[in-house]
Coordinates of C-alpha atoms in Angstrom, one line a residue:
M8 CA 13.8 -9.3 31.9
K9 CA 12.7 -10.1 35.4
K10 CA 9.5 -11.6 35.9
I11 CA 6.5 -9.2 37.0
T12 CA 6.4 -9.1 41.1
A13 CA 3.4 -9.9 42.8
L14 CA 3.4 -6.6 44.2
F15 CA 3.9 -4.9 40.6
L16 CA 0.6 -7.2 39.9
L17 CA -1.4 -5.4 42.9
L18 CA -0.9 -2.5 41.3
V19 CA -1.6 -2.6 37.4
C20 CA -5.2 -2.4 38.2
V21 CA -7.1 0.2 36.7
C22 CA -7.8 2.7 39.6
A23 CA -10.6 5.8 39.0
V24 CA -9.3 8.7 36.9
H25 CA -10.8 12.0 37.9
A26 CA -13.0 13.1 35.4
Q27 CA -11.2 16.7 34.8
N28 CA -8.3 15.0 33.6
S29 CA -6.9 15.4 29.8
I30 CA -4.7 13.6 27.6
V31 CA -2.8 14.4 24.7
T32 CA -3.1 11.7 21.6
I33 CA -0.4 11.9 18.8
D34 CA -1.2 9.1 16.4
E35 CA 0.7 8.4 13.5
V36 CA -1.6 8.2 9.9
T37 CA 0.4 5.9 8.1
S38 CA -2.1 5.9 5.2
M39 CA -1.6 9.7 4.4
M40 CA 2.7 9.0 4.4
Q41 CA 4.2 10.4 1.0
D42 CA 7.1 10.1 -1.0
D43 CA 8.2 13.7 -2.1
V44 CA 11.1 14.2 -4.7
T45 CA 11.1 18.0 -4.0
L46 CA 12.5 17.2 -0.3
D47 CA 16.3 16.9 -1.1
K48 CA 18.3 15.4 1.9
K49 CA 15.2 16.4 4.0
S50 CA 12.4 14.9 5.8
V51 CA 8.7 16.5 7.0
A52 CA 6.7 15.5 10.0
V53 CA 3.2 16.8 9.7
F54 CA 1.1 17.6 12.7
I55 CA -2.6 17.9 11.8
S56 CA -5.0 19.1 14.7
K57 CA -8.6 20.6 15.2
R58 CA -6.6 23.3 17.5
D59 CA -4.6 26.1 16.1
N60 CA -2.8 26.6 19.4
L61 CA -0.4 24.0 19.5
V62 CA 3.7 24.6 20.1
I63 CA 5.4 21.9 18.6
T64 CA 9.3 21.5 19.6
S65 CA 12.0 19.2 18.2
S66 CA 14.7 17.5 19.8
N67 CA 16.6 18.6 17.2
H68 CA 17.1 22.1 17.0
S69 CA 18.3 23.1 14.0
D70 CA 14.8 21.6 12.6
V71 CA 12.7 24.6 11.3
V72 CA 8.8 24.7 12.9
E73 CA 6.5 26.0 10.3
K74 CA 3.0 28.3 11.2
A75 CA 0.4 26.0 11.5
T76 CA -1.6 26.5 8.2
K77 CA -5.6 26.0 7.8
M78 CA -6.6 22.7 5.8
A79 CA -9.6 22.4 3.4
D80 CA -11.6 20.3 6.1
G81 CA -11.0 23.2 8.7
R82 CA -8.5 21.4 10.7
Y83 CA -4.5 23.0 11.0
A84 CA -1.2 21.5 10.0
T85 CA 2.1 22.4 11.6
E86 CA 5.1 21.1 9.6
V87 CA 8.4 20.3 11.1
T88 CA 11.3 20.1 8.2
C89 CA 14.2 17.9 9.3
E90 CA 17.6 17.7 8.1
M91 CA 18.9 14.4 6.7
S92 CA 22.4 14.8 5.2
Q93 CA 25.3 12.5 5.1
G94 CA 25.6 11.5 8.9
A95 CA 22.8 13.6 10.3
D96 CA 21.1 12.1 13.5
R97 CA 17.5 10.7 12.1
S98 CA 15.6 9.9 15.3
R99 CA 13.5 12.9 16.5
T100 CA 11.5 13.4 19.4
F101 CA 8.4 16.0 18.9
G102 CA 6.9 17.6 21.7
I103 CA 3.4 18.7 21.4
L104 CA 1.9 21.6 24.2
I105 CA -1.2 23.0 24.1
Q106 CA -0.8 26.5 24.1
G107 CA -2.4 27.7 27.5
T108 CA -2.9 24.8 29.2
T109 CA -0.8 22.3 30.7
L110 CA -1.7 19.7 28.3
K111 CA 1.7 17.8 26.6
G112 CA 2.3 15.2 24.6
E113 CA 5.6 13.4 23.0
K114 CA 5.9 11.5 19.7
K115 CA 9.5 9.7 18.9
K116 CA 10.0 8.9 15.1
T117 CA 12.8 7.7 12.8
M118 CA 12.8 10.4 10.2
V119 CA 13.7 9.4 6.3
A120 CA 14.7 11.3 3.7
G121 CA 12.8 12.5 1.0
K122 CA 9.3 11.1 2.8
R123 CA 6.6 13.1 4.6
F124 CA 5.1 11.4 8.1
F125 CA 1.3 13.1 9.2
F126 CA 0.0 12.6 12.6
E127 CA -3.2 13.7 14.0
V128 CA -3.0 15.4 17.4
D129 CA -6.0 16.0 19.9
A130 CA -6.3 16.4 23.8
A131 CA -9.2 14.4 25.1
Q132 CA -11.6 14.3 28.1
H133 CA -12.6 11.3 27.2
M134 CA -10.0 8.1 26.5
L135 CA -12.7 5.8 24.1
G136 CA -12.1 2.2 23.7
L137 CA -14.3 -0.3 21.9
I138 CA -15.6 -3.6 23.7
Y139 CA -17.0 -6.3 21.2
P140 CA -19.4 -8.4 23.8
D141 CA -20.1 -12.2 22.2
T142 CA -23.8 -10.9 21.0
R143 CA -23.5 -13.3 17.7
N144 CA -26.6 -13.6 15.6
I145 CA -28.5 -10.8 17.2
L146 CA -31.5 -10.2 14.5
Y147 CA -31.8 -6.8 13.0
P148 CA -35.4 -7.0 11.4
V149 CA -35.0 -4.6 8.2
E150 CA -34.7 -6.4 5.0
G151 CA -31.4 -6.0 3.1
K152 CA -29.8 -4.2 6.1
A153 CA -27.3 -4.3 8.7
C154 CA -26.6 -2.0 12.0
V155 CA -24.1 -1.1 14.3
E156 CA -25.2 -0.2 17.4
F157 CA -23.1 2.2 19.6
N158 CA -23.5 2.0 23.4
I159 CA -21.7 4.9 24.9
P160 CA -21.7 6.5 28.5
Q161 CA -24.2 9.1 29.4
D162 CA -21.7 11.5 30.4
I163 CA -20.3 11.5 26.8
T164 CA -22.8 13.7 24.8
D165 CA -20.9 15.0 21.6
L166 CA -20.2 11.7 20.1
Q167 CA -21.0 11.4 16.2
V168 CA -20.9 8.2 14.3
E169 CA -18.9 8.6 10.7
C170 CA -18.3 6.5 7.6
N171 CA -17.7 6.8 4.0
K172 CA -20.1 8.9 2.4
E173 CA -20.6 6.3 -0.6
L174 CA -22.3 3.8 2.1
R175 CA -24.6 6.2 2.8
G176 CA -25.3 5.4 6.3
K177 CA -28.4 6.1 8.1
V178 CA -27.8 7.4 11.8
N179 CA -29.9 7.3 15.0
T180 CA -29.6 8.5 18.4
S181 CA -31.5 7.7 21.4
S182 CA -31.0 6.8 25.2
E183 CA -32.1 4.0 27.5
N184 CA -30.9 3.2 31.1
G185 CA -28.8 5.8 31.6
V186 CA -26.8 4.8 28.3
N187 CA -26.7 7.1 25.1
I188 CA -27.4 4.4 21.8
I189 CA -26.0 6.0 18.4
S190 CA -27.4 3.0 15.9
L191 CA -25.6 2.9 12.3
E192 CA -27.7 1.5 9.3
L193 CA -26.4 0.0 6.4
D194 CA -27.4 -1.3 3.4
V195 CA -25.9 -4.7 2.9
N196 CA -25.6 -4.7 -1.0
T197 CA -24.2 -1.3 -1.0
L198 CA -21.6 -2.4 1.5
Q199 CA -20.5 -5.3 -0.2
E200 CA -20.2 -3.2 -3.3
F201 CA -17.9 -0.9 -2.0
L202 CA -15.8 -3.8 -0.2
A203 CA -15.4 -5.2 -3.4
Y204 CA -14.5 -1.8 -5.1
S205 CA -12.2 -1.0 -2.3
D206 CA -10.2 -4.2 -2.6
K207 CA -10.3 -3.7 -6.2
Q208 CA -8.0 -0.7 -5.8
Q209 CA -5.9 -1.9 -3.1
M210 CA -5.1 -5.2 -5.5
E211 CA -4.4 -3.0 -8.2
L212 CA -2.1 -0.7 -6.1
V213 CA -0.2 -3.5 -5.3
Q214 CA 0.0 -5.0 -9.0
M215 CA 1.5 -1.3 -10.0
N216 CA 4.2 -1.2 -6.8
E217 CA 5.5 -4.4 -8.1
A218 CA 5.6 -3.5 -11.7
Y219 CA 7.2 0.1 -10.1
N220 CA 9.9 -2.3 -7.8
A221 CA 10.5 -4.8 -10.7
L222 CA 11.8 -1.7 -13.3
K223 CA 13.8 0.1 -10.6
R224 CA 15.3 -3.8 -10.1
E225 CA 16.1 -3.7 -13.7
I226 CA 17.2 -0.5 -13.9
D227 CA 19.8 -1.3 -10.9
E228 CA 20.6 -4.3 -12.7
K229 CA 21.2 -2.9 -16.3
A230 CA 22.6 0.4 -15.0
S231 CA 26.1 -0.4 -16.6
D232 CA 25.0 -2.2 -19.9
A233 CA 25.8 0.0 -22.5
S234 CA 23.1 -1.4 -24.5
Y235 CA 20.4 -0.8 -21.9
D236 CA 18.4 2.8 -22.8
I237 CA 18.7 3.8 -19.6
D238 CA 17.1 7.2 -20.2
A239 CA 14.0 6.0 -21.3
A240 CA 13.7 3.2 -18.4
E241 CA 14.3 5.8 -15.6
A242 CA 11.6 8.7 -17.8
K243 CA 9.3 5.5 -17.5
E244 CA 10.2 5.0 -14.2
K245 CA 9.5 8.5 -13.3
A246 CA 5.9 8.3 -15.1
M247 CA 5.2 4.9 -13.1
K248 CA 5.9 7.0 -9.9
E249 CA 3.7 9.5 -10.5
E250 CA 0.7 7.1 -11.5
L251 CA 1.5 5.1 -8.3
E252 CA 1.4 8.1 -6.1
Q253 CA -2.1 9.4 -8.0
A254 CA -3.3 5.9 -7.4
Q255 CA -2.3 6.0 -3.9
K256 CA -4.4 9.2 -3.3
A257 CA -7.5 7.8 -5.0
T258 CA -7.5 4.9 -3.3
V259 CA -10.4 4.6 -0.5
A260 CA -10.5 2.2 2.5
P261 CA -13.6 1.3 4.1
F262 CA -14.3 3.0 7.8
V263 CA -16.7 3.7 10.6
R264 CA -15.9 5.6 13.4
L265 CA -16.8 7.6 16.5
T266 CA -15.4 10.9 17.1
G267 CA -15.8 13.8 19.6
E268 CA -14.6 17.6 20.3
S269 CA -14.2 16.1 23.8
S270 CA -12.9 12.4 22.9
N271 CA -10.3 10.7 20.9
T272 CA -11.5 9.0 17.6
V273 CA -11.6 5.4 17.6
Y274 CA -12.4 2.9 14.5
L275 CA -14.9 0.2 14.0
D276 CA -12.8 -3.2 13.7
A277 CA -12.8 -3.7 10.0
A278 CA -13.4 -7.2 10.0
K279 CA -16.3 -6.7 12.4
L280 CA -17.8 -4.0 9.2
R281 CA -16.7 -6.9 6.5
A282 CA -18.8 -9.8 8.6
L283 CA -22.0 -7.7 8.5
G284 CA -24.7 -9.5 6.7
A285 CA -28.1 -8.8 6.1
K286 CA -30.7 -8.7 8.9
S287 CA -27.5 -8.8 11.4
K288 CA -27.0 -6.4 14.2
L289 CA -23.5 -5.9 16.0
T290 CA -23.3 -4.5 19.2
V291 CA -20.2 -2.4 20.1
N292 CA -19.9 -0.9 23.9
V293 CA -17.7 2.4 24.5
T294 CA -15.6 2.4 27.1
D295 CA -13.8 5.5 28.7
A296 CA -10.3 4.7 30.7
L297 CA -10.9 8.5 32.0
H298 CA -14.1 8.0 33.8
T299 CA -14.8 7.7 37.1
E300 CA -17.8 7.6 39.5
K301 CA -15.7 9.6 42.7
V302 CA -12.8 11.8 43.6
F303 CA -9.7 11.0 44.8
T304 CA -9.3 10.5 48.8
G305 CA -5.3 11.9 48.5
K306 CA -2.5 12.4 46.6
F307 CA -0.9 8.5 47.1
E308 CA -4.2 7.5 45.1
E309 CA -4.2 10.0 42.6
M310 CA -0.8 9.2 41.4
L311 CA -1.1 5.9 41.3
S312 CA -4.2 5.9 39.0
Q313 CA -2.1 8.1 36.9
A314 CA 0.8 5.9 36.6
N315 CA -1.6 3.0 36.0
T316 CA -3.3 5.0 33.0
H317 CA -0.1 5.4 31.4
R318 CA 0.8 2.0 31.9
A319 CA -2.0 0.8 30.3
N320 CA -1.4 3.1 27.7
H321 CA 2.2 1.8 27.0
D322 CA 3.6 5.1 28.0
Y323 CA 6.3 3.3 30.9
K324 CA 8.3 6.7 30.6
L325 CA 5.6 8.5 32.2
A326 CA 4.1 5.6 34.3
K327 CA 7.6 5.4 36.0
Q328 CA 7.5 9.3 36.8
Y329 CA 3.7 8.7 38.7
Y330 CA 5.0 5.9 40.4
E331 CA 7.9 7.6 41.7
S332 CA 5.4 10.5 42.6
A333 CA 3.0 8.5 44.5
A334 CA 6.1 7.1 46.6
L335 CA 6.8 10.5 47.6
A336 CA 3.3 11.3 48.5
D337 CA 2.7 12.2 51.9
D338 CA -0.3 9.9 52.8
A339 CA 1.6 6.8 51.1
S340 CA 2.5 4.4 53.8
S341 CA 5.8 2.5 53.9
T342 CA 4.2 -0.5 52.5
D343 CA 2.7 2.0 49.6
K344 CA 6.0 3.6 49.0
Q345 CA 8.1 0.1 48.7
T346 CA 5.2 -0.7 46.4
A347 CA 5.3 2.3 44.0
M348 CA 9.2 1.8 43.7
E349 CA 9.7 -1.4 42.8
S350 CA 6.8 -0.6 39.6
A351 CA 8.7 2.5 39.0
S352 CA 12.0 0.2 38.7
K353 CA 9.4 -2.2 36.7
M354 CA 8.5 0.8 34.2
E355 CA 12.3 2.0 33.6
E356 CA 12.8 -1.8 32.5
L357 CA 9.7 -1.8 30.5
N358 CA 10.3 1.4 28.7
V359 CA 14.2 0.2 27.8
F360 CA 13.1 -2.7 26.5
K361 CA 9.8 -1.5 24.3
E362 CA 12.0 1.5 23.2
E363 CA 14.2 -0.6 21.5
T364 CA 11.3 -2.6 20.0
D365 CA 9.9 0.7 18.4
R366 CA 13.4 1.6 17.0
L367 CA 13.0 -2.2 15.5
R368 CA 9.5 -1.4 14.3
D369 CA 10.6 1.9 12.8
R370 CA 13.1 0.1 10.7
L371 CA 10.7 -2.5 10.0
Y372 CA 8.2 0.2 8.4
E373 CA 11.3 1.9 6.6
V374 CA 12.1 -1.3 4.8
T375 CA 8.6 -2.4 3.8
H376 CA 7.7 1.1 2.7
S377 CA 10.8 2.0 0.5
N378 CA 11.8 0.8 -2.9
Q379 CA 14.9 -0.4 -1.9
R380 CA 15.5 -4.5 -2.7
V381 CA 15.0 -6.1 0.8
N382 CA 16.3 -9.2 1.7
K383 CA 13.7 -11.6 2.5
Q384 CA 15.6 -13.3 5.3
Q385 CA 16.6 -10.5 6.5
L386 CA 13.3 -9.3 6.5
H387 CA 11.8 -12.8 8.4
A388 CA 14.5 -12.7 11.1
L389 CA 13.5 -9.1 11.6
I390 CA 9.8 -9.5 11.8
D391 CA 10.9 -12.4 14.0
E392 CA 12.8 -10.8 16.5
I393 CA 10.2 -7.7 16.9
S394 CA 7.4 -10.3 17.3
E395 CA 9.3 -12.3 19.8
R396 CA 9.8 -9.0 21.8
Y397 CA 5.9 -8.2 21.9
R398 CA 5.5 -11.8 23.1
T399 CA 7.7 -10.8 25.8
L400 CA 6.3 -7.7 26.8
N401 CA 2.8 -9.7 26.9
L402 CA 4.4 -12.0 29.5
E403 CA 5.5 -9.4 31.5
T404 CA 2.5 -6.8 31.2
Q405 CA -0.1 -9.5 30.7
D406 CA -1.5 -7.1 28.1
P407 CA -3.2 -8.9 25.7
Y408 CA -2.3 -5.8 22.9
F409 CA 1.3 -7.3 22.4
L410 CA 0.3 -10.6 21.9
D411 CA -2.1 -9.5 19.2
E412 CA 0.5 -7.5 17.4
A413 CA 3.1 -10.1 17.3
N414 CA 0.4 -12.7 15.9
R415 CA -0.3 -9.8 13.2
L416 CA 3.1 -9.5 12.5
Q417 CA 3.7 -13.4 12.1
A418 CA 0.4 -13.6 10.0
E419 CA 1.7 -10.3 7.5
K420 CA 5.4 -12.5 7.3
N421 CA 3.6 -15.4 5.8
K422 CA 1.8 -13.1 2.8
V423 CA 5.1 -11.8 1.8
G424 CA 5.4 -12.6 -1.4
F425 CA 8.6 -14.2 -3.5
V426 CA 10.2 -14.2 -6.6
L427 CA 10.9 -16.4 -9.5
K428 CA 13.3 -15.7 -12.2
G429 CA 15.4 -17.4 -14.6
R430 CA 16.1 -18.1 -18.1
F431 CA 14.4 -19.6 -21.3
V432 CA 16.0 -21.6 -23.3
I433 CA 16.1 -24.2 -26.1
S434 CA 18.4 -27.1 -25.6
E435 CA 20.0 -29.5 -28.1
Y436 CA 23.0 -31.6 -28.1
K437 CA 25.7 -31.1 -30.9
G438 CA 29.0 -33.0 -31.4
G439 CA 28.4 -34.3 -27.5
A440 CA 28.2 -30.9 -26.3
L441 CA 25.2 -29.4 -25.1
E442 CA 23.9 -26.3 -27.2
E443 CA 21.6 -23.6 -25.5
V444 CA 20.2 -20.9 -27.2
P445 CA 17.5 -18.3 -25.8
V446 CA 13.6 -18.5 -26.1
T447 CA 12.3 -15.5 -26.8
N448 CA 8.3 -15.4 -26.9
V449 CA 7.4 -17.3 -24.2
R450 CA 3.7 -17.2 -22.4
I451 CA 3.5 -17.8 -18.6
Y452 CA 0.4 -19.4 -17.5
G453 CA -0.2 -19.6 -13.2
S454 CA -2.3 -22.8 -12.5
Q455 CA -4.7 -23.9 -9.3
R456 CA -3.6 -27.7 -10.8
S457 CA -0.8 -29.8 -9.0
N458 CA 2.2 -30.6 -10.6
S459 CA 1.8 -33.3 -13.5
D460 CA 3.7 -34.2 -16.7
E461 CA 0.5 -33.5 -18.4
M462 CA 1.0 -30.1 -18.4
D463 CA 3.7 -30.3 -20.5
S464 CA 1.4 -31.5 -23.1
P465 CA 0.5 -28.1 -25.9
K466 CA -3.3 -29.3 -25.4
F467 CA -3.2 -29.4 -22.2
P468 CA -6.6 -27.6 -21.2
F469 CA -6.5 -26.4 -17.6
K470 CA -3.1 -24.1 -18.4
G471 CA -5.0 -21.5 -16.2
E472 CA -4.9 -17.3 -16.3
V473 CA -2.2 -15.9 -18.2
I474 CA 0.4 -14.3 -15.6
E475 CA 2.8 -12.7 -18.4
T476 CA 4.2 -12.9 -22.1
V477 CA 8.2 -12.6 -22.0
T478 CA 9.5 -11.6 -25.4
A479 CA 13.2 -10.5 -24.1
A480 CA 15.6 -11.0 -26.5
D481 CA 18.0 -12.9 -23.7
G482 CA 15.0 -15.4 -22.6
K483 CA 15.1 -13.9 -19.0
F484 CA 12.1 -13.9 -17.2
N485 CA 11.2 -12.3 -13.4
L486 CA 7.6 -12.8 -11.6
N487 CA 6.7 -11.7 -8.2
L488 CA 4.1 -14.2 -6.7
Q489 CA 2.4 -14.4 -3.8
P490 CA 2.4 -17.4 -1.6
D491 CA -0.3 -20.1 -2.6
E492 CA -1.2 -18.1 -5.4
Y493 CA -0.8 -21.0 -7.6
K494 CA 0.2 -24.6 -7.6
T495 CA 2.2 -24.8 -10.7
I496 CA 3.6 -22.3 -13.4
I497 CA 3.3 -23.6 -16.7
F498 CA 5.6 -22.0 -19.8
E499 CA 4.3 -21.9 -23.0
A500 CA 6.6 -21.3 -26.2
I501 CA 4.8 -19.5 -28.6
G502 CA 5.4 -19.5 -32.8
N503 CA 8.4 -21.6 -32.3
K504 CA 8.0 -24.3 -34.8
D505 CA 10.9 -26.6 -32.6
I506 CA 9.3 -26.9 -29.5
K507 CA 6.5 -29.3 -29.2
K508 CA 6.0 -29.5 -25.6
N509 CA 5.1 -27.0 -22.6
K510 CA 7.4 -26.9 -19.3
H511 CA 6.0 -26.4 -15.9
V512 CA 7.2 -25.7 -12.4
S513 CA 5.5 -26.8 -8.9
V514 CA 5.7 -23.3 -6.6
E515 CA 3.2 -25.7 -4.2
G516 CA 4.1 -24.4 -0.7
R517 CA 6.9 -22.2 -1.8
S518 CA 7.5 -18.8 -0.3
D519 CA 11.3 -18.5 -0.7
D520 CA 13.1 -17.0 -4.2
R521 CA 14.0 -19.0 -6.9
N522 CA 16.5 -18.8 -9.7
V523 CA 15.7 -21.7 -12.3
K524 CA 16.3 -22.1 -15.7
I525 CA 13.6 -23.3 -18.0
R526 CA 15.2 -25.7 -20.7
F527 CA 12.8 -26.3 -23.7
P528 CA 13.9 -29.5 -25.7
K529 CA 14.0 -29.3 -29.7
D530 CA 11.8 -31.6 -31.1

């Protein structure tokens, strides 16, 4: 892509926006996404809103839009059922219109058969953002407590602070120097206990998911083996899936959020919440992208401001339309028109590039949230491609959001685990030929000690924690490990009088899959 011109840079500063402007926000709630075995070759998009007057459309006219139903929490849910049969187009563009108004929005999504996707919809007169000023080491003079203080523009009066009820936060409101202040007081011990509980749930969920995926791989690999009890394995798989779904529903994530009838909902950075300590106060400044101190003086200024707002929200398609409208405004000078058209052309270029990036991101989500086996090299290549695209968007727009996304994806890539698998055998030379017999009872340890021959000693005192005990008749093992989780894996044959030593394998610094045969010498 060509570099941004100086004229475009003159336009990207955000102009004032009329206070009566409203926008429709459509946010996917990935934590609510569900597998649904009742969806036979179908996928469902669920749109949730406080409003009961949404009109939902789909780019595929054969999709079925249900009537809105009221949920237990008082909100309304509208379901769109999409056909996902062989050869059907999986890409959808959903239109959302608030009946009786001119407010509308659009959401693109690649649907997946057998899955429900959830989206929160709202119309906001205030587009909130959070800024964390450098106010480290601010003292909150209450023993054992911490405080999050939100400074809110005075014209926003309906905001509320919410958090997990288990945190038992205490909310206070006040006003000072034209700013509304909402403070949330938290007990530090309660906060830390809840964070530990949430982390434990997440870890258990990861382990359950790994065990479930391991069983699915086993079924795939042994489906043609006549000696394999496929019915029992599939029954176990079904039970594990139900248990996993229940665990997903029960898992809680810590949150602190600001919400209001006239505003979008914004969440406190989870890292900021985790960093709170005793007698500490975090100050958060709340901004409003749709707030203004003045009314527009002309059509060109109004269209330009709308364009810049949509550009800031990464909606380059709408930004292009508003730049084109600005160029057609009667009060636009010849220079204004030329500059606006150059910006519209740039928006078209950015929109095409970002739409392709979004499709790749949807593909990444589909791969990492399905039970299909993933080629790690291909997964890493996909992450690298998306990250590079985000870096390009960062250079083209000077928007740090894209750089943050690129860095976050790379950090997630480095967390991708690896598989250590293979077979246990006891080796012996007979008549000049090597004979190998499966070892069927082996205890596997994960150690933080580095690779050393001492680890082969049965009396080695630092074998670490037991990962698994393998009793398979064929001696095969399969371990799912996280990078740097252990430095060494130690294998100890149990109750085999012919084996006097352990075996060990170094996994320090390893992130790629490995297939290794563990040979125990016959003593």
